[in-house]
Structures are given as C-alpha cells and as structure tokens.
Short mmCIF file of C-alpha atoms and ligand atoms in Angstrom, two decimals:
data_model
loop_
_atom_site.label_atom_id
_atom_site.label_comp_id
_atom_site.label_asym_id
_atom_site.label_seq_id
_atom_site.Cartn_x
_atom_site.Cartn_y
_atom_site.Cartn_z
CA MET K 1 0.02 -0.12 0.14
CA GLY K 2 1.76 3.50 -0.89
CA VAL K 3 2.04 5.88 1.19
CA LEU K 4 -1.14 7.98 0.36
CA LYS K 5 -3.35 5.08 1.02
CA LYS K 6 -1.71 4.01 3.64
CA TYR K 7 -1.28 7.42 5.79
CA GLY K 8 -4.11 9.19 4.12
CA ASP K 9 -5.94 10.54 7.73
CA LEU K 10 -2.40 12.38 8.70
CA LEU K 11 -1.77 13.73 5.27
CA PRO K 12 -3.56 16.79 3.50
CA LEU K 13 -5.30 15.08 1.21
CA THR K 14 -8.67 16.35 -0.52
CA GLU K 15 -11.26 14.87 -2.82
CA LYS K 16 -10.06 16.50 -5.91
CA THR K 17 -6.19 14.79 -5.08
CA PRO K 18 -5.33 12.23 -7.58
CA ASN K 19 -3.92 9.11 -6.62
CA VAL K 20 -0.48 8.80 -7.28
CA ASN K 21 1.26 5.31 -6.33
CA LEU K 22 4.47 3.70 -6.80
CA GLU K 23 3.88 1.83 -4.06
CA GLU K 24 6.17 3.89 -1.61
CA GLY K 25 6.94 3.32 1.49
CA SER K 26 6.37 0.29 4.17
CA THR K 27 10.23 0.01 4.32
CA PRO K 28 11.90 -2.74 5.97
CA LEU K 29 13.23 -1.86 9.54
CA ILE K 30 16.30 -4.52 9.59
CA TYR K 31 17.46 -5.70 13.31
CA LEU K 32 21.13 -5.98 12.49
CA PRO K 33 22.55 -8.53 15.45
CA ARG K 34 26.05 -8.44 14.45
CA ILE K 35 26.33 -4.64 15.09
CA SER K 36 24.35 -4.44 17.65
CA ASP K 37 26.27 -7.29 19.93
CA LYS K 38 29.59 -5.41 18.76
CA LEU K 39 28.16 -1.90 20.21
CA GLY K 40 25.95 -2.96 23.08
CA ILE K 41 22.91 -1.49 21.71
CA LYS K 42 19.93 -2.52 19.64
CA LEU K 43 20.39 -1.17 16.32
CA TYR K 44 17.93 -1.32 12.93
CA GLY K 45 18.09 0.21 9.92
CA LYS K 46 15.18 1.28 8.21
CA PHE K 47 16.45 0.55 4.56
CA GLU K 48 14.50 3.07 2.40
CA GLY K 49 16.58 1.67 -0.54
CA CYS K 50 13.81 -0.41 -1.01
CA ASN K 51 11.49 2.06 -1.87
CA PRO K 52 10.42 2.49 -5.70
CA SER K 53 13.60 4.76 -6.78
CA GLY K 54 15.27 3.46 -4.45
CA SER K 55 15.80 6.35 -1.83
CA PHE K 56 13.78 7.53 0.84
CA LYS K 57 12.86 10.48 -1.49
CA ASP K 58 9.77 8.67 -2.78
CA ARG K 59 7.89 9.41 0.42
CA GLY K 60 7.40 13.08 -0.17
CA MET K 61 7.66 12.97 -3.53
CA VAL K 62 4.21 11.05 -3.98
CA LEU K 63 2.80 13.66 -2.12
CA ALA K 64 4.54 16.67 -3.89
CA VAL K 65 3.67 15.08 -7.23
CA ALA K 66 -0.36 14.64 -6.56
CA LYS K 67 -0.46 18.17 -4.95
CA ALA K 68 0.98 19.67 -8.28
CA LEU K 69 -1.49 17.43 -10.62
CA GLU K 70 -4.26 18.69 -8.00
CA ASP K 71 -3.15 22.20 -8.27
CA GLY K 72 -3.09 22.10 -12.28
CA LYS K 73 0.50 22.00 -12.50
CA ARG K 74 1.80 20.53 -16.05
CA ALA K 75 5.80 19.71 -15.34
CA LEU K 76 7.92 18.92 -12.60
CA ILE K 77 11.31 21.00 -11.98
CA CYS K 78 14.18 20.18 -8.96
CA ALA K 79 17.63 20.44 -8.56
CA SER K 80 19.46 17.25 -7.07
CA THR K 81 22.53 15.61 -5.66
CA GLY K 82 21.05 12.77 -7.58
CA ASN K 83 18.26 10.94 -5.40
CA THR K 84 15.64 13.88 -5.54
CA SER K 85 15.99 13.39 -9.43
CA ALA K 86 15.63 10.07 -9.87
CA SER K 87 12.57 10.36 -7.63
CA ALA K 88 11.22 13.11 -9.30
CA ALA K 89 11.42 11.65 -12.76
CA ALA K 90 10.00 8.34 -11.80
CA TYR K 91 6.55 10.08 -10.42
CA ALA K 92 6.74 12.43 -13.51
CA ALA K 93 6.82 9.19 -15.46
CA TYR K 94 3.87 7.61 -13.79
CA ALA K 95 2.11 10.83 -13.89
CA GLY K 96 2.46 11.45 -17.67
CA ILE K 97 4.14 14.81 -17.44
CA PRO K 98 7.94 16.46 -18.20
CA CYS K 99 10.27 16.48 -15.28
CA PHE K 100 13.67 18.74 -15.41
CA VAL K 101 16.22 18.14 -13.48
CA LEU K 102 19.34 20.01 -12.35
CA LEU K 103 22.28 17.92 -11.33
CA PRO K 104 25.64 18.94 -10.22
CA ALA K 105 28.20 18.47 -13.38
CA GLY K 106 30.16 15.20 -12.98
CA LYS K 107 29.16 14.77 -9.27
CA VAL K 108 25.90 12.46 -9.36
CA ALA K 109 26.47 8.96 -8.49
CA LEU K 110 26.04 6.59 -11.90
CA GLY K 111 22.93 4.91 -11.05
CA LYS K 112 20.79 8.22 -10.42
CA LEU K 113 22.12 9.46 -13.43
CA ALA K 114 20.57 6.49 -15.29
CA GLN K 115 17.57 6.35 -13.37
CA ALA K 116 16.70 10.15 -14.55
CA LEU K 117 17.79 9.40 -18.07
CA MET K 118 15.84 6.13 -18.38
CA TYR K 119 12.69 7.47 -16.71
CA GLY K 120 12.67 10.31 -19.38
CA ALA K 121 13.68 13.35 -17.14
CA LYS K 122 15.38 16.15 -19.33
CA VAL K 123 18.68 15.99 -17.35
CA ILE K 124 20.69 19.16 -16.92
CA ALA K 125 24.40 19.11 -15.42
CA VAL K 126 24.71 22.51 -14.12
CA LYS K 127 28.76 23.47 -14.15
CA GLY K 128 28.25 24.05 -10.59
CA ASN K 129 27.69 22.74 -7.07
CA PHE K 130 24.30 21.76 -5.64
CA ASP K 131 23.54 24.57 -3.90
CA ARG K 132 23.88 26.50 -7.02
CA ALA K 133 21.44 24.39 -9.03
CA LEU K 134 18.96 24.69 -6.20
CA GLU K 135 19.18 28.23 -6.99
CA LEU K 136 18.48 28.07 -10.62
CA ALA K 137 15.82 25.64 -10.10
CA ARG K 138 13.58 28.15 -8.01
CA GLU K 139 14.07 30.75 -10.66
CA GLY K 140 13.13 28.59 -13.52
CA ALA K 141 10.29 27.02 -11.75
CA GLU K 142 8.73 31.04 -10.94
CA LYS K 143 9.48 31.82 -14.42
CA THR K 144 7.75 28.97 -15.79
CA GLY K 145 5.09 27.52 -13.56
CA CYS K 146 6.68 24.28 -13.02
CA ALA K 147 5.99 22.26 -9.45
CA MET K 148 9.13 22.72 -7.94
CA VAL K 149 9.63 19.81 -5.93
CA ASN K 150 12.64 20.26 -3.88
CA SER K 151 12.20 19.85 -0.11
CA VAL K 152 11.27 23.40 -0.38
CA ASN K 153 7.80 22.36 -1.30
CA PRO K 154 5.98 21.68 1.76
CA PHE K 155 4.33 18.52 0.86
CA ARG K 156 8.10 17.18 0.55
CA LEU K 157 8.46 17.13 4.08
CA ILE K 158 4.74 16.27 4.86
CA GLY K 159 4.87 12.99 3.12
CA GLN K 160 8.48 12.26 4.52
CA ARG K 161 7.15 12.14 8.29
CA SER K 162 5.34 8.53 7.07
CA GLY K 163 9.24 7.11 7.48
CA ALA K 164 8.70 8.24 11.56
CA TRP K 165 5.18 6.31 11.50
CA GLU K 166 5.95 3.37 10.04
CA ILE K 167 8.93 3.42 13.06
CA CYS K 168 6.41 3.64 15.86
CA ASP K 169 3.85 1.21 14.03
CA VAL K 170 6.44 -1.53 14.12
CA LEU K 171 8.24 -0.98 17.19
CA GLY K 172 5.43 -0.33 18.93
CA LYS K 173 7.40 2.81 20.36
CA ALA K 174 9.58 5.74 19.54
CA PRO K 175 13.64 4.83 19.22
CA ASP K 176 15.94 6.17 22.26
CA TRP K 177 18.07 7.57 19.29
CA HIS K 178 17.25 8.59 15.69
CA ALA K 179 20.33 8.39 13.49
CA ILE K 180 19.81 9.95 10.07
CA PRO K 181 22.01 11.63 7.22
CA VAL K 182 21.76 15.56 6.90
CA GLY K 183 22.15 16.90 3.61
CA ASN K 184 19.88 19.36 2.64
CA ALA K 185 18.37 19.11 6.60
CA GLY K 186 14.78 18.23 5.08
CA ASN K 187 14.81 14.39 5.87
CA ILE K 188 15.89 15.11 9.91
CA SER K 189 13.08 17.60 10.00
CA ALA K 190 9.93 15.81 8.85
CA TYR K 191 11.04 12.92 11.07
CA TRP K 192 10.90 15.22 14.20
CA ALA K 193 7.45 16.64 12.93
CA GLY K 194 6.35 12.77 12.33
CA TYR K 195 7.36 11.74 16.03
CA ASN K 196 5.73 14.75 17.64
CA GLU K 197 2.92 14.26 15.60
CA TYR K 198 2.35 10.57 16.75
CA PHE K 199 3.33 11.92 20.28
CA LYS K 200 0.36 14.48 19.93
CA LEU K 201 -1.83 11.19 18.88
CA GLY K 202 -1.02 9.16 22.12
CA LYS K 203 0.67 6.69 19.94
CA ILE K 204 4.01 6.96 21.61
CA LYS K 205 4.73 8.21 24.66
CA THR K 206 8.65 9.05 24.61
CA LEU K 207 10.44 10.67 21.90
CA PRO K 208 13.82 10.42 20.72
CA ARG K 209 16.96 12.38 20.20
CA MET K 210 17.88 13.26 16.72
CA MET K 211 21.18 12.64 15.68
CA GLY K 212 22.21 14.29 12.64
CA PHE K 213 25.59 13.02 10.88
CA GLN K 214 27.15 15.06 7.91
CA ALA K 215 30.39 14.38 6.01
CA GLU K 216 33.15 16.71 7.17
CA GLY K 217 33.83 18.16 4.01
CA ALA K 218 30.44 19.37 3.61
CA ALA K 219 28.96 19.55 7.52
CA PRO K 220 27.58 23.46 8.10
CA LEU K 221 25.24 22.38 10.69
CA VAL K 222 28.55 21.17 12.73
CA THR K 223 30.68 24.11 12.06
CA ASN K 224 27.59 26.65 12.49
CA GLN K 225 28.48 28.28 8.83
CA PRO K 226 27.39 27.32 5.44
CA CYS K 227 30.28 25.75 3.28
CA PRO K 228 31.14 27.29 0.41
CA ASN K 229 32.78 24.54 -1.35
CA PRO K 230 31.57 21.06 0.11
CA GLU K 231 33.31 18.21 -0.95
CA THR K 232 32.75 14.39 0.30
CA VAL K 233 32.68 10.69 -1.29
CA ALA K 234 28.89 10.76 -0.21
CA THR K 235 27.71 12.79 -3.05
CA ALA K 236 24.11 12.75 -2.19
CA ILE K 237 25.19 14.87 0.64
CA ARG K 238 27.34 17.00 -0.64
CA ILE K 239 25.56 20.36 0.09
CA GLY K 240 27.25 23.61 1.80
CA ASN K 241 23.82 25.54 2.58
CA PRO K 242 21.06 23.43 3.81
CA VAL K 243 17.35 24.75 2.83
CA SER K 244 16.31 24.04 5.84
CA ALA K 245 19.29 24.07 8.38
CA HIS K 246 16.87 26.07 10.44
CA LEU K 247 14.07 23.29 10.70
CA ALA K 248 16.87 20.88 11.52
CA ARG K 249 18.41 22.86 13.64
CA ALA K 250 15.31 22.85 15.98
CA ALA K 251 14.69 19.08 15.61
CA VAL K 252 17.83 19.03 17.19
CA GLN K 253 17.82 21.65 20.18
CA GLU K 254 14.21 20.37 20.96
CA SER K 255 15.27 16.59 21.21
CA SER K 256 18.68 17.09 22.85
CA GLY K 257 20.22 15.74 20.01
CA GLU K 258 23.40 16.50 18.40
CA PHE K 259 24.88 16.76 15.11
CA ASN K 260 28.17 15.32 14.30
CA SER K 261 30.47 15.20 11.45
CA VAL K 262 32.47 12.00 10.26
CA THR K 263 35.00 11.34 7.76
CA ASP K 264 35.24 10.02 4.29
CA GLU K 265 36.83 7.22 5.32
CA GLN K 266 34.98 6.60 8.27
CA ILE K 267 32.25 6.81 6.04
CA LEU K 268 33.24 3.89 3.39
CA SER K 269 34.37 1.85 6.62
CA ALA K 270 31.26 2.12 8.12
CA GLN K 271 29.42 1.24 4.65
CA ARG K 272 31.56 -2.01 4.32
CA LEU K 273 30.67 -3.00 8.07
CA LEU K 274 27.25 -2.40 7.27
CA ALA K 275 27.10 -4.96 4.17
CA SER K 276 29.60 -7.71 5.73
CA GLU K 277 28.27 -7.53 9.31
CA GLY K 278 24.76 -6.51 8.43
CA GLY K 279 23.56 -7.51 4.79
CA VAL K 280 22.44 -4.18 3.60
CA PHE K 281 24.05 -2.59 0.54
CA ALA K 282 23.58 1.31 1.45
CA GLU K 283 24.81 3.95 -0.47
CA PRO K 284 27.88 6.51 1.29
CA ALA K 285 25.27 9.42 2.35
CA SER K 286 23.51 6.47 4.55
CA CYS K 287 26.60 5.26 6.30
CA ALA K 288 27.72 8.36 7.84
CA PRO K 289 24.79 7.48 10.68
CA LEU K 290 26.69 4.17 11.13
CA ALA K 291 30.07 5.92 10.91
CA GLY K 292 29.10 8.48 13.94
CA ILE K 293 27.83 5.78 15.85
CA LEU K 294 30.82 4.12 15.92
CA LYS K 295 32.41 7.50 16.53
CA LEU K 296 30.20 8.31 19.41
CA ARG K 297 31.20 4.62 20.82
CA ASP K 298 34.68 5.38 20.77
CA LEU K 299 34.22 8.71 22.68
CA GLY K 300 32.71 6.86 25.24
CA LYS K 301 29.15 8.73 24.11
CA LEU K 302 27.26 5.76 23.20
CA PRO K 303 25.10 4.75 26.14
CA GLU K 304 24.65 1.08 26.51
CA GLY K 305 21.28 -1.03 25.53
CA ILE K 306 19.66 1.77 23.94
CA THR K 307 17.28 1.19 20.72
CA VAL K 308 18.92 3.21 18.22
CA THR K 309 17.36 3.65 14.42
CA MET K 310 19.29 5.03 11.70
CA ILE K 311 17.43 5.76 8.20
CA LEU K 312 19.77 3.90 5.58
CA THR K 313 18.46 6.39 2.91
CA GLY K 314 19.72 5.03 -0.21
CA ASN K 315 20.26 1.46 -1.79
CA GLY K 316 23.91 0.70 -2.25
CA LEU K 317 23.78 -0.19 -5.82
CA LYS K 318 22.99 3.35 -6.74
CA ASP K 319 27.08 4.48 -6.62
CA PRO K 320 28.53 1.05 -7.78
CA ASP K 321 31.67 3.20 -8.78
CA THR K 322 32.52 4.03 -5.06
CA ALA K 323 31.83 0.56 -3.92
CA MET K 324 33.77 -0.99 -6.72
CA SER K 325 36.93 1.44 -5.48
CA GLN K 326 36.72 -0.40 -2.32
CA VAL K 327 37.13 -3.83 -2.33
CA GLY K 328 38.89 -7.02 -4.35
CA LYS K 329 38.42 -8.70 -7.75
CA PRO K 330 36.58 -11.51 -8.26
CA ILE K 331 38.63 -14.71 -8.52
CA GLU K 332 38.88 -15.55 -11.57
CA ILE K 333 39.43 -19.58 -12.52
CA ASN K 334 39.37 -21.75 -15.15
CA ASP K 335 36.41 -23.97 -15.44
CA THR K 336 37.42 -27.05 -14.12
CA LEU K 337 36.74 -28.66 -10.79
CA GLU K 338 40.64 -28.70 -10.13
CA ASP K 339 40.43 -24.66 -10.13
CA LEU K 340 37.47 -24.46 -8.34
CA MET K 341 38.63 -26.86 -5.40
CA ARG K 342 41.89 -24.88 -5.07
CA VAL K 343 39.61 -21.78 -4.00
CA LEU K 344 36.96 -24.13 -2.01
CA GLU K 345 40.03 -25.10 0.05
CA SER K 346 42.16 -22.35 0.32
CA LYS K 347 41.80 -19.90 3.43
C1 LIG G 1 20.84 9.00 0.31
O1 LIG G 1 18.66 14.38 -4.16
O2 LIG G 1 19.56 16.39 -1.47
O3 LIG G 1 19.40 16.13 4.99
O4 LIG G 1 19.07 16.72 -4.04
O5 LIG G 1 20.01 11.50 -0.99
O6 LIG G 1 16.76 15.67 3.62
O7 LIG G 1 18.64 16.44 2.16
C2 LIG G 1 19.61 14.15 -1.24
C3 LIG G 1 19.84 13.93 -0.22
C4 LIG G 1 20.56 11.64 2.73
C5 LIG G 1 20.33 14.03 3.28
N1 LIG G 1 20.66 10.45 2.28
O8 LIG G 1 18.91 14.37 3.35
C6 LIG G 1 18.98 15.09 -3.33
C7 LIG G 1 19.52 15.29 -2.30
C8 LIG G 1 20.46 10.39 0.98
C9 LIG G 1 20.00 11.18 -0.10
C10 LIG G 1 20.14 12.44 2.07
C11 LIG G 1 20.13 12.75 0.74
P1 LIG G 1 18.30 15.76 3.18
#
C-alpha cells in the first residue's frame, strides 16, 4: 500500500487529490544482530533503498506530485545531488508529465543518473555545485510555473513524516536515538515532525534524540556556517547551504540531540561494515549515521542497551563506482573442478 493510502488520514489530501502510487514506503526496519552486539545497543536500519526509486525521497515525492497535479501543474522541476532527481523523474513518468532535473555536473552517482535518464527526465548538468543548481531551479520554477519538487515544497517534508510513523508502528514505541544523514536537512526535520505528531496523538510516549550526521567536508550544521565548497565521497550529501537548516537545528535542540561529522574514510568503512556484517548494502551517505555511532562509541558517548534506528536513506546499488573502488576483484578460474577446489580449500 502506498504512502497516500496508508497514511491518508494524516496527510493534507482532498477529494480532488489524484491517486499517485508507486507502492512507496512500508520499507523494512531491519534488526542488525551482529552490529548490535558489537556496539552493545539494539540497532535497526530502516532500509529506504527498498523504495521504488531506491531512496527515501519517494515518500515525499508522491505527495508533492499528487498536490502539483491537483493544483493543475503540468511539469516538475528540481535540483538534486541525485536521489531527488531519480524520484521526481519516476513520478513524472507515472503521471505522464515532463520533468526537468538540474544536477551538479560530474558529481552524481552513476545509478542515479541512469535512473533519471531512463525514466525520461530532461537532465541538465550544471557546471556548479548543488546549492547553485537549487537557486537556478527555484528561479526556473518561478519563471515557468513548473512545480518545484525540492524539499522547499512543503508537501515533500509532510510525506517524509511517514518514515517516522512506520518506525513507531513497527517498534510499538519511538527509538531512544534516531540517527540520520543530513544534507539539505529536510529529512531530519520531517522525521522530527512525524514523531511529534505521533506523540500528540498518544501513539508514542517518548520522543527520540535526533542525531544528525554530516560528512566532514560538507558539515555546515556542525560548524554552524555555510560551506562554500562542499566535498565528500558521499555525493548525496555534498551540500554546503542546507535549505532546512533552521528546522533541523530546532529538531536537534528540542530533542536534546546532536549534529556530528564523520570523515569520508569513516563513512566508507561503515558502508563495508553494514554490508559485510549486516547484509545491507546502502549508499555512502546512508552510512554516515553508522560511522557516527561508531565514532560516538569510541568517544564513550554511546549509552549501553539503547534502541537506535538509523535511516539507510538510499540503496548501495546507486553508486557502484564508489563500492568497486573499495573492494577486491572476483577470483577468476578456469572452468575446471580442480581450479574450483583450489579456491574452496584455500583460507
Ligand atoms: C541518500 O537528492 O538532497 O538532509 O538532491 O540522497 O533531507 O537533504 C539528497 C539527500 C541523505 C540527505 N541520504 O537528506 C538530493 C538530495 C541520501 C540522500 C540525504 C540525501 P536531506
């Protein structure tokens, strides 16, 4: 069941809102026993890579596109580090309307680029970073009347609240810590709003601490100033001037949470750990929270026994280049049993 149907009561739908549904949401909340034991906590990963376009963006995009259609809009526009563009392009294809996506040239993971092109979006590579592409997209939207579907579109963040509702529905409570990567800072804000809504409805009795993690080379919320030249292997969160910074700061402050940064090396090491000891392949940006939890553990700042949910925001398959740069090559053999046995019996 898609997000609009599953959580329609909590969403601003009207009789005129068209049904848009790629069966997004309802992603698995995976308990990770080996990594949990290692850390002395109960660690769950919410695998947003299982969404139809392979990232959490679909939760908000479905509502943003439904409302755009309701509003009579006939085209979508967005800037993106990759996942928003893939999601927008997918829903535009579903709805049968054009989609313009502005990407920072040369800085988008291969799978995401393939998606946007395959779904049939008009893909525009901007010789500049994401922050500049976003400014351009906003101006383009104003001039043309295209629906702007970046998270400045309020419906995006409302739809993304559904992630928090699902976690609470499955756990029967809120986690102690909610660990999440932070780029443009929309998702952390949406989750905080979602938890608060459930709290007010009496569906949960406590609220989580919101723990936001950024890449060291793109950590404006940690340094408390915009980062003019963001740089990180986690291209999804290569963002220097987050649009929802104010909401994210409020979420962290109100929840007694924290922003922390992690190095690219820590991110990639966490990505390998999650895959090889968790069985979950998430893209680099999605592994910033695990990197951060490990860092906090090393600093003695990870309480024992707590329940932690981390949002694995995007699928690892989206960025095969970064994955392949870290791992070995397959063992090639002749097609003989002898060759095979040599490998099976080696240590
Ligand atoms: C995998 O696609 O900004 O803090 O343009 O793709 O809500 O921005 C992506 C962001 C985390 C950060 N993980 O979320 C885009 C874009 C992944 C992402 C984030 C993104 P926000």
